[in-house]
PDB file of C-alpha atoms in Angstrom:
ATOM      1  CA  ARG A 202     -19.055  -4.575   5.148  1.00 73.00           C
ATOM      2  CA  LYS A 203     -15.671  -3.390   4.651  1.00 82.00           C
ATOM      3  CA  GLU A 204     -14.392  -5.085   1.899  1.00 91.00           C
ATOM      4  CA  VAL A 205     -10.381  -5.444   4.444  1.00 95.00           C
ATOM      5  CA  GLU A 206     -11.112  -5.126   8.166  1.00 96.00           C
ATOM      6  CA  GLN A 207      -8.931  -4.084  10.651  1.00 95.00           C
ATOM      7  CA  ASP A 208      -9.101  -4.108  14.148  1.00 89.00           C
ATOM      8  CA  PRO A 209      -7.741  -0.246  14.387  1.00 87.00           C
ATOM      9  CA  GLY A 210      -6.219  -0.106  18.164  1.00 87.00           C
ATOM     10  CA  PRO A 211      -4.199   1.220  19.557  1.00 93.00           C
ATOM     11  CA  PHE A 212      -2.799  -1.935  21.096  1.00 95.00           C
ATOM     12  CA  ASN A 213       0.134  -0.765  23.620  1.00 97.00           C
ATOM     13  CA  VAL A 214       1.650  -3.873  24.906  1.00 97.00           C
ATOM     14  CA  PRO A 215       5.524  -3.863  26.624  1.00 97.00           C
ATOM     15  CA  GLU A 216       8.414  -4.582  24.835  1.00 98.00           C
ATOM     16  CA  GLY A 217       9.048  -8.314  25.235  1.00 98.00           C
ATOM     17  CA  ALA A 218       5.420  -9.017  25.262  1.00 98.00           C
ATOM     18  CA  THR A 219       3.305 -10.993  22.626  1.00 98.00           C
ATOM     19  CA  VAL A 220       0.134  -9.714  21.166  1.00 97.00           C
ATOM     20  CA  ALA A 221      -1.854 -10.542  17.674  1.00 96.00           C
ATOM     21  CA  PHE A 222      -3.532  -8.607  15.237  1.00 96.00           C
ATOM     22  CA  ASN A 223      -6.850 -10.367  12.740  1.00 95.00           C
ATOM     23  CA  CYS A 224      -8.061  -8.983  10.167  1.00 96.00           C
ATOM     24  CA  THR A 225     -11.518 -10.363   7.632  1.00 96.00           C
ATOM     25  CA  TYR A 226     -12.125  -9.752   3.920  1.00 95.00           C
ATOM     26  CA  SER A 227     -15.127  -9.625   2.399  1.00 93.00           C
ATOM     27  CA  ASN A 228     -14.316 -11.590  -0.991  1.00 90.00           C
ATOM     28  CA  SER A 229     -14.087 -15.489  -0.899  1.00 89.00           C
ATOM     29  CA  ALA A 230     -12.241 -15.396  -4.196  1.00 87.00           C
ATOM     30  CA  SER A 231      -9.501 -13.968  -3.210  1.00 88.00           C
ATOM     31  CA  GLN A 232      -6.541 -15.249  -3.815  1.00 86.00           C
ATOM     32  CA  SER A 233      -3.181 -13.797  -1.900  1.00 90.00           C
ATOM     33  CA  PHE A 234      -2.613 -12.373   1.326  1.00 94.00           C
ATOM     34  CA  PHE A 235      -0.093 -10.015   3.115  1.00 95.00           C
ATOM     35  CA  TRP A 236       0.543  -8.254   6.303  1.00 97.00           C
ATOM     36  CA  TYR A 237       2.747  -4.544   5.379  1.00 97.00           C
ATOM     37  CA  ARG A 238       3.788  -1.812   8.093  1.00 97.00           C
ATOM     38  CA  GLN A 239       3.283   1.493   7.427  1.00 97.00           C
ATOM     39  CA  ASP A 240       5.829   3.805  10.033  1.00 96.00           C
ATOM     40  CA  CYS A 241       4.529   7.713  11.164  1.00 93.00           C
ATOM     41  CA  ARG A 242       5.147   9.342   7.884  1.00 90.00           C
ATOM     42  CA  LYS A 243       6.834   6.767   5.363  1.00 94.00           C
ATOM     43  CA  GLU A 244       5.735   4.172   2.548  1.00 95.00           C
ATOM     44  CA  PRO A 245       4.195   0.836   4.018  1.00 96.00           C
ATOM     45  CA  LYS A 246       6.652  -1.765   3.394  1.00 95.00           C
ATOM     46  CA  LEU A 247       6.301  -5.449   2.936  1.00 94.00           C
ATOM     47  CA  LEU A 248       6.678  -7.442   6.257  1.00 96.00           C
ATOM     48  CA  MET A 249       5.286 -10.973   4.955  1.00 94.00           C
ATOM     49  CA  SER A 250       3.276 -13.090   2.885  1.00 92.00           C
ATOM     50  CA  VAL A 251       0.884 -14.766   4.348  1.00 92.00           C
ATOM     51  CA  TYR A 252      -0.482 -18.893   3.024  1.00 83.00           C
ATOM     52  CA  SER A 253      -2.673 -21.262   3.198  1.00 83.00           C
ATOM     53  CA  SER A 254      -0.438 -23.691   5.338  1.00 80.00           C
ATOM     54  CA  GLY A 255       1.125 -20.037   7.623  1.00 85.00           C
ATOM     55  CA  ASN A 256       4.596 -18.463   7.280  1.00 91.00           C
ATOM     56  CA  GLU A 257       6.135 -17.583  10.449  1.00 93.00           C
ATOM     57  CA  ASP A 258       9.858 -14.887  10.143  1.00 94.00           C
ATOM     58  CA  GLY A 259      11.605 -14.785  12.705  1.00 96.00           C
ATOM     59  CA  ARG A 260       9.064 -13.682  15.360  1.00 98.00           C
ATOM     60  CA  PHE A 261       6.503 -12.493  13.401  1.00 97.00           C
ATOM     61  CA  THR A 262       4.136 -15.871  12.195  1.00 97.00           C
ATOM     62  CA  ALA A 263       0.855 -15.285   9.466  1.00 96.00           C
ATOM     63  CA  GLN A 264      -1.931 -17.644   9.468  1.00 95.00           C
ATOM     64  CA  LEU A 265      -5.366 -17.614   6.761  1.00 95.00           C
ATOM     65  CA  ASN A 266      -8.280 -19.225   7.362  1.00 93.00           C
ATOM     66  CA  ARG A 267      -9.320 -19.129   4.335  1.00 92.00           C
ATOM     67  CA  ALA A 268     -13.704 -20.851   5.724  1.00 92.00           C
ATOM     68  CA  SER A 269     -13.283 -17.412   7.403  1.00 93.00           C
ATOM     69  CA  GLN A 270     -12.474 -15.008   5.728  1.00 94.00           C
ATOM     70  CA  TYR A 271      -9.434 -14.226   8.298  1.00 94.00           C
ATOM     71  CA  ILE A 272      -6.047 -13.433   8.208  1.00 96.00           C
ATOM     72  CA  SER A 273      -4.034 -13.763  11.310  1.00 96.00           C
ATOM     73  CA  LEU A 274      -0.161 -11.688  12.898  1.00 97.00           C
ATOM     74  CA  LEU A 275       1.211 -12.617  15.566  1.00 97.00           C
ATOM     75  CA  ILE A 276       4.555 -10.790  16.936  1.00 98.00           C
ATOM     76  CA  ARG A 277       6.582 -12.353  19.971  1.00 98.00           C
ATOM     77  CA  ASP A 278       8.669 -10.579  21.703  1.00 98.00           C
ATOM     78  CA  SER A 279       7.954  -6.812  20.876  1.00 98.00           C
ATOM     79  CA  LYS A 280      10.485  -4.784  20.208  1.00 98.00           C
ATOM     80  CA  LEU A 281      10.318  -1.111  20.973  1.00 98.00           C
ATOM     81  CA  SER A 282      11.075  -0.671  17.262  1.00 97.00           C
ATOM     82  CA  ASP A 283       7.798  -2.934  15.960  1.00 98.00           C
ATOM     83  CA  SER A 284       5.881  -0.096  17.378  1.00 98.00           C
ATOM     84  CA  ALA A 285       4.195   1.150  14.324  1.00 97.00           C
ATOM     85  CA  THR A 286       0.623   0.581  12.015  1.00 97.00           C
ATOM     86  CA  TYR A 287       0.557  -3.073  10.756  1.00 97.00           C
ATOM     87  CA  LEU A 288      -1.571  -2.761   7.229  1.00 97.00           C
ATOM     88  CA  CYS A 289      -3.067  -6.328   6.498  1.00 97.00           C
ATOM     89  CA  VAL A 290      -4.218  -6.355   2.522  1.00 96.00           C
ATOM     90  CA  VAL A 291      -6.026  -8.432   0.052  1.00 94.00           C
ATOM     91  CA  ASN A 292      -5.708  -8.806  -3.615  1.00 90.00           C
ATOM     92  CA  PHE A 293      -9.416  -8.517  -5.175  1.00 85.00           C
ATOM     93  CA  PRO A 294     -10.260 -10.126  -8.046  1.00 79.00           C
ATOM     94  CA  MET A 295     -11.534  -7.726 -10.903  1.00 74.00           C
ATOM     95  CA  ASP A 296     -12.590  -9.205 -14.746  1.00 70.00           C
ATOM     96  CA  SER A 297      -9.045  -9.832 -15.928  1.00 67.00           C
ATOM     97  CA  SER A 298      -6.891  -7.823 -13.420  1.00 72.00           C
ATOM     98  CA  TYR A 299      -7.148  -7.253  -9.361  1.00 78.00           C
ATOM     99  CA  LYS A 300      -6.738  -5.051  -7.204  1.00 86.00           C
ATOM    100  CA  LEU A 301      -5.349  -4.236  -3.637  1.00 90.00           C
ATOM    101  CA  ILE A 302      -6.971  -3.305  -1.267  1.00 92.00           C
ATOM    102  CA  PHE A 303      -5.809  -2.497   2.316  1.00 95.00           C
ATOM    103  CA  GLY A 304      -7.127  -2.250   5.131  1.00 96.00           C
ATOM    104  CA  SER A 305      -7.223   0.777   7.972  1.00 94.00           C
ATOM    105  CA  GLY A 306      -4.460  -0.202   9.817  1.00 95.00           C
ATOM    106  CA  THR A 307      -3.946  -1.911  13.793  1.00 96.00           C
ATOM    107  CA  ARG A 308      -1.762   0.625  15.326  1.00 96.00           C
ATOM    108  CA  LEU A 309       1.285  -0.801  17.809  1.00 97.00           C
ATOM    109  CA  LEU A 310       2.851   1.409  20.633  1.00 97.00           C
ATOM    110  CA  VAL A 311       5.597  -0.842  21.969  1.00 97.00           C
ATOM    111  CA  ARG A 312       6.313   0.575  25.929  1.00 97.00           C
ATOM    112  CA  PRO A 313       9.678  -0.272  27.666  1.00 95.00           C
TER     113      PRO A 313
ATOM    114  CA  ASP B  25      17.435  -4.463  -4.867  1.00 55.00           C
ATOM    115  CA  THR B  26      14.388  -3.656  -4.379  1.00 62.00           C
ATOM    116  CA  GLU B  27      13.845   0.192  -4.259  1.00 91.00           C
ATOM    117  CA  VAL B  28      11.258   2.189  -6.467  1.00 96.00           C
ATOM    118  CA  THR B  29      11.986   5.979  -6.279  1.00 97.00           C
ATOM    119  CA  GLN B  30       9.759   9.332  -5.894  1.00 97.00           C
ATOM    120  CA  THR B  31      10.613  13.244  -6.890  1.00 97.00           C
ATOM    121  CA  PRO B  32       9.841  14.837  -5.781  1.00 97.00           C
ATOM    122  CA  LYS B  33       9.498  14.280  -1.914  1.00 96.00           C
ATOM    123  CA  HIS B  34       7.447  17.953  -1.224  1.00 97.00           C
ATOM    124  CA  LEU B  35       5.349  19.920  -3.706  1.00 96.00           C
ATOM    125  CA  VAL B  36       2.842  22.705  -3.067  1.00 96.00           C
ATOM    126  CA  MET B  37       0.936  23.897  -5.593  1.00 93.00           C
ATOM    127  CA  GLY B  38      -1.875  26.456  -6.380  1.00 91.00           C
ATOM    128  CA  MET B  39      -4.991  25.094  -8.389  1.00 89.00           C
ATOM    129  CA  THR B  40      -3.610  26.818 -11.306  1.00 89.00           C
ATOM    130  CA  ASN B  41      -0.212  25.633 -11.132  1.00 90.00           C
ATOM    131  CA  LYS B  42       0.424  22.916 -13.741  1.00 95.00           C
ATOM    132  CA  LYS B  43       3.340  20.401 -12.099  1.00 96.00           C
ATOM    133  CA  SER B  44       4.484  16.226 -12.375  1.00 97.00           C
ATOM    134  CA  LEU B  45       4.896  13.567 -10.238  1.00 98.00           C
ATOM    135  CA  LYS B  46       7.692  10.774 -10.557  1.00 98.00           C
ATOM    136  CA  CYS B  47       8.135   7.129 -10.326  1.00 98.00           C
ATOM    137  CA  GLU B  48      11.173   5.582 -11.041  1.00 97.00           C
ATOM    138  CA  GLN B  49      12.643   1.168 -10.585  1.00 97.00           C
ATOM    139  CA  HIS B  50      15.044  -0.619 -12.307  1.00 90.00           C
ATOM    140  CA  MET B  51      14.072  -4.113 -10.941  1.00 93.00           C
ATOM    141  CA  GLY B  52      12.581  -4.940 -14.337  1.00 93.00           C
ATOM    142  CA  HIS B  53       8.326  -4.294 -13.277  1.00 93.00           C
ATOM    143  CA  ARG B  54       6.206  -5.038 -15.678  1.00 92.00           C
ATOM    144  CA  ALA B  55       3.593  -3.650 -13.203  1.00 92.00           C
ATOM    145  CA  MET B  56       3.624   0.264 -11.565  1.00 94.00           C
ATOM    146  CA  TYR B  57       0.285   2.161  -9.992  1.00 95.00           C
ATOM    147  CA  TRP B  58       0.035   5.638  -8.229  1.00 97.00           C
ATOM    148  CA  TYR B  59      -1.831   5.187  -5.183  1.00 97.00           C
ATOM    149  CA  LYS B  60      -3.544   8.429  -3.177  1.00 97.00           C
ATOM    150  CA  GLN B  61      -3.246   7.673   0.962  1.00 97.00           C
ATOM    151  CA  LYS B  62      -4.960  10.580   2.922  1.00 96.00           C
ATOM    152  CA  ALA B  63      -4.268  11.171   7.006  1.00 92.00           C
ATOM    153  CA  LYS B  64      -4.762   7.967   8.901  1.00 89.00           C
ATOM    154  CA  LYS B  65      -6.772   6.696   6.378  1.00 93.00           C
ATOM    155  CA  PRO B  66      -4.505   3.415   4.719  1.00 94.00           C
ATOM    156  CA  PRO B  67      -3.556   4.197   0.646  1.00 95.00           C
ATOM    157  CA  GLU B  68      -6.571   4.260  -2.325  1.00 94.00           C
ATOM    158  CA  LEU B  69      -5.660   2.670  -5.638  1.00 94.00           C
ATOM    159  CA  MET B  70      -6.015   5.965  -8.219  1.00 96.00           C
ATOM    160  CA  PHE B  71      -4.123   4.212 -11.588  1.00 94.00           C
ATOM    161  CA  VAL B  72      -2.200   0.481 -12.812  1.00 92.00           C
ATOM    162  CA  TYR B  73      -0.471   0.233 -14.851  1.00 93.00           C
ATOM    163  CA  SER B  74       0.961  -2.586 -16.900  1.00 90.00           C
ATOM    164  CA  TYR B  75       3.631  -3.966 -19.510  1.00 91.00           C
ATOM    165  CA  GLU B  76       3.260  -0.103 -20.280  1.00 92.00           C
ATOM    166  CA  LYS B  77       0.000   0.521 -21.316  1.00 92.00           C
ATOM    167  CA  LEU B  78      -2.899   1.586 -17.956  1.00 92.00           C
ATOM    168  CA  SER B  79      -4.835  -1.015 -17.379  1.00 87.00           C
ATOM    169  CA  ILE B  80      -7.095  -0.158 -14.527  1.00 86.00           C
ATOM    170  CA  ASN B  81      -8.877   3.956 -13.626  1.00 88.00           C
ATOM    171  CA  GLU B  82     -10.451   3.810 -10.488  1.00 88.00           C
ATOM    172  CA  SER B  83     -12.779   6.661 -11.786  1.00 88.00           C
ATOM    173  CA  VAL B  84     -10.307   9.595 -10.697  1.00 94.00           C
ATOM    174  CA  PRO B  85     -11.011  12.732 -11.747  1.00 94.00           C
ATOM    175  CA  SER B  86      -9.361  13.706 -15.329  1.00 94.00           C
ATOM    176  CA  ARG B  87      -7.177  16.661 -13.210  1.00 96.00           C
ATOM    177  CA  PHE B  88      -4.459  13.376 -12.330  1.00 97.00           C
ATOM    178  CA  SER B  89      -3.228  12.408 -15.178  1.00 96.00           C
ATOM    179  CA  PRO B  90      -0.983   8.985 -15.854  1.00 97.00           C
ATOM    180  CA  GLU B  91       1.567   8.551 -18.087  1.00 97.00           C
ATOM    181  CA  CYS B  92       4.542   5.636 -18.683  1.00 96.00           C
ATOM    182  CA  PRO B  93       7.173   6.591 -20.520  1.00 95.00           C
ATOM    183  CA  ASN B  94       8.595   2.825 -20.503  1.00 93.00           C
ATOM    184  CA  SER B  95       8.724   0.192 -18.535  1.00 91.00           C
ATOM    185  CA  SER B  96      10.960   1.953 -16.176  1.00 95.00           C
ATOM    186  CA  LEU B  97       8.236   5.626 -15.800  1.00 97.00           C
ATOM    187  CA  LEU B  98       5.355   6.237 -14.085  1.00 98.00           C
ATOM    188  CA  ASN B  99       4.747  10.103 -14.111  1.00 98.00           C
ATOM    189  CA  LEU B 100       1.809  11.409 -12.444  1.00 98.00           C
ATOM    190  CA  HIS B 101       0.174  14.983 -13.977  1.00 97.00           C
ATOM    191  CA  LEU B 102      -1.118  17.438 -12.536  1.00 96.00           C
ATOM    192  CA  HIS B 103      -3.389  20.775 -13.435  1.00 95.00           C
ATOM    193  CA  ALA B 104      -5.838  22.210 -11.299  1.00 93.00           C
ATOM    194  CA  LEU B 105      -6.409  20.623  -8.151  1.00 94.00           C
ATOM    195  CA  GLN B 106      -8.503  21.196  -5.052  1.00 95.00           C
ATOM    196  CA  PRO B 107      -7.242  21.351  -2.025  1.00 95.00           C
ATOM    197  CA  GLU B 108      -9.109  18.144  -1.000  1.00 96.00           C
ATOM    198  CA  ASP B 109      -5.825  16.814  -3.077  1.00 97.00           C
ATOM    199  CA  SER B 110      -3.216  17.770  -0.638  1.00 97.00           C
ATOM    200  CA  ALA B 111      -1.610  13.705   0.253  1.00 97.00           C
ATOM    201  CA  LEU B 112       0.513  11.273   0.545  1.00 97.00           C
ATOM    202  CA  TYR B 113       1.072  10.573  -3.683  1.00 98.00           C
ATOM    203  CA  LEU B 114       2.762   6.229  -3.678  1.00 98.00           C
ATOM    204  CA  CYS B 115       4.100   5.280  -6.666  1.00 98.00           C
ATOM    205  CA  ALA B 116       4.893   0.669  -6.181  1.00 96.00           C
ATOM    206  CA  SER B 117       5.945  -1.357  -8.424  1.00 94.00           C
ATOM    207  CA  SER B 118       4.245  -5.034  -9.067  1.00 92.00           C
ATOM    208  CA  PRO B 119       7.513  -8.450 -11.190  1.00 90.00           C
ATOM    209  CA  SER B 120       4.563  -8.828 -13.383  1.00 82.00           C
ATOM    210  CA  GLY B 121       1.113  -7.378 -12.101  1.00 73.00           C
ATOM    211  CA  VAL B 122      -0.444 -10.674 -11.823  1.00 74.00           C
ATOM    212  CA  ARG B 123      -1.942 -11.478  -9.168  1.00 69.00           C
ATOM    213  CA  THR B 124       0.212 -13.360  -6.426  1.00 71.00           C
ATOM    214  CA  ASP B 125       2.970 -10.911  -7.036  1.00 82.00           C
ATOM    215  CA  THR B 126       4.037  -8.624  -4.137  1.00 88.00           C
ATOM    216  CA  GLN B 127       3.710  -4.356  -4.200  1.00 91.00           C
ATOM    217  CA  TYR B 128       6.729  -2.796  -3.222  1.00 94.00           C
ATOM    218  CA  PHE B 129       6.200   1.031  -2.882  1.00 96.00           C
ATOM    219  CA  GLY B 130       7.900   4.492  -3.214  1.00 97.00           C
ATOM    220  CA  PRO B 131       9.199   6.794  -0.777  1.00 96.00           C
ATOM    221  CA  GLY B 132       5.744   9.178  -1.910  1.00 97.00           C
ATOM    222  CA  THR B 133       5.592  11.997  -2.641  1.00 98.00           C
ATOM    223  CA  ARG B 134       4.167  14.378   0.091  1.00 97.00           C
ATOM    224  CA  LEU B 135       0.911  16.751  -1.910  1.00 97.00           C
ATOM    225  CA  THR B 136      -0.255  20.118  -0.385  1.00 96.00           C
ATOM    226  CA  VAL B 137      -2.594  22.002  -2.453  1.00 96.00           C
ATOM    227  CA  LEU B 138      -3.320  25.845  -1.682  1.00 93.00           C
TER     228      LEU B 138
END
């Protein structure tokens, strides 16, 4: 089982659509969760951290279900500029440290 | 200002060359990271420096040698690389390296090894 698993897509949606991405992680000791977005040939940029109670930032809503080890990202009213790859990122404990593990990404294409 | 800078943006080198990648941040962050990203794959962690000490080395071949001269700078020295080392090399930093930290990425250096 992959440490962080995402549907690779691509998700091809019209402008204005609502789209949801899912992610599962394998280490129940993980404590921090993030969604990053990465445009083609650019660096990953933080979209939002994911908190246990769920959180919203404008058109974006992230949810965490620790019992199921599942994270989601909902994008409402999709814009052309939302086209990118969305990376689910989870921290994995390592001895006295930790490291971030990236999912393979879900590609979103928003069409006019 | 959450900015991490990296130089050069692009680098082409032969297998016998020695080159260095540079990363800089002025956010007062105390943890810095090197990642390698191949096309259509997620970033993979290579090294972590926490308070200028190497804390994680993900079994990276010795032809990659990291260096952290001070809390703002991170270098990656390259020697005798192979064509399969061609990739985007990303630097990141975070405030203190604790588990809840958010990491901020630089624009990367696109490396081609001939």
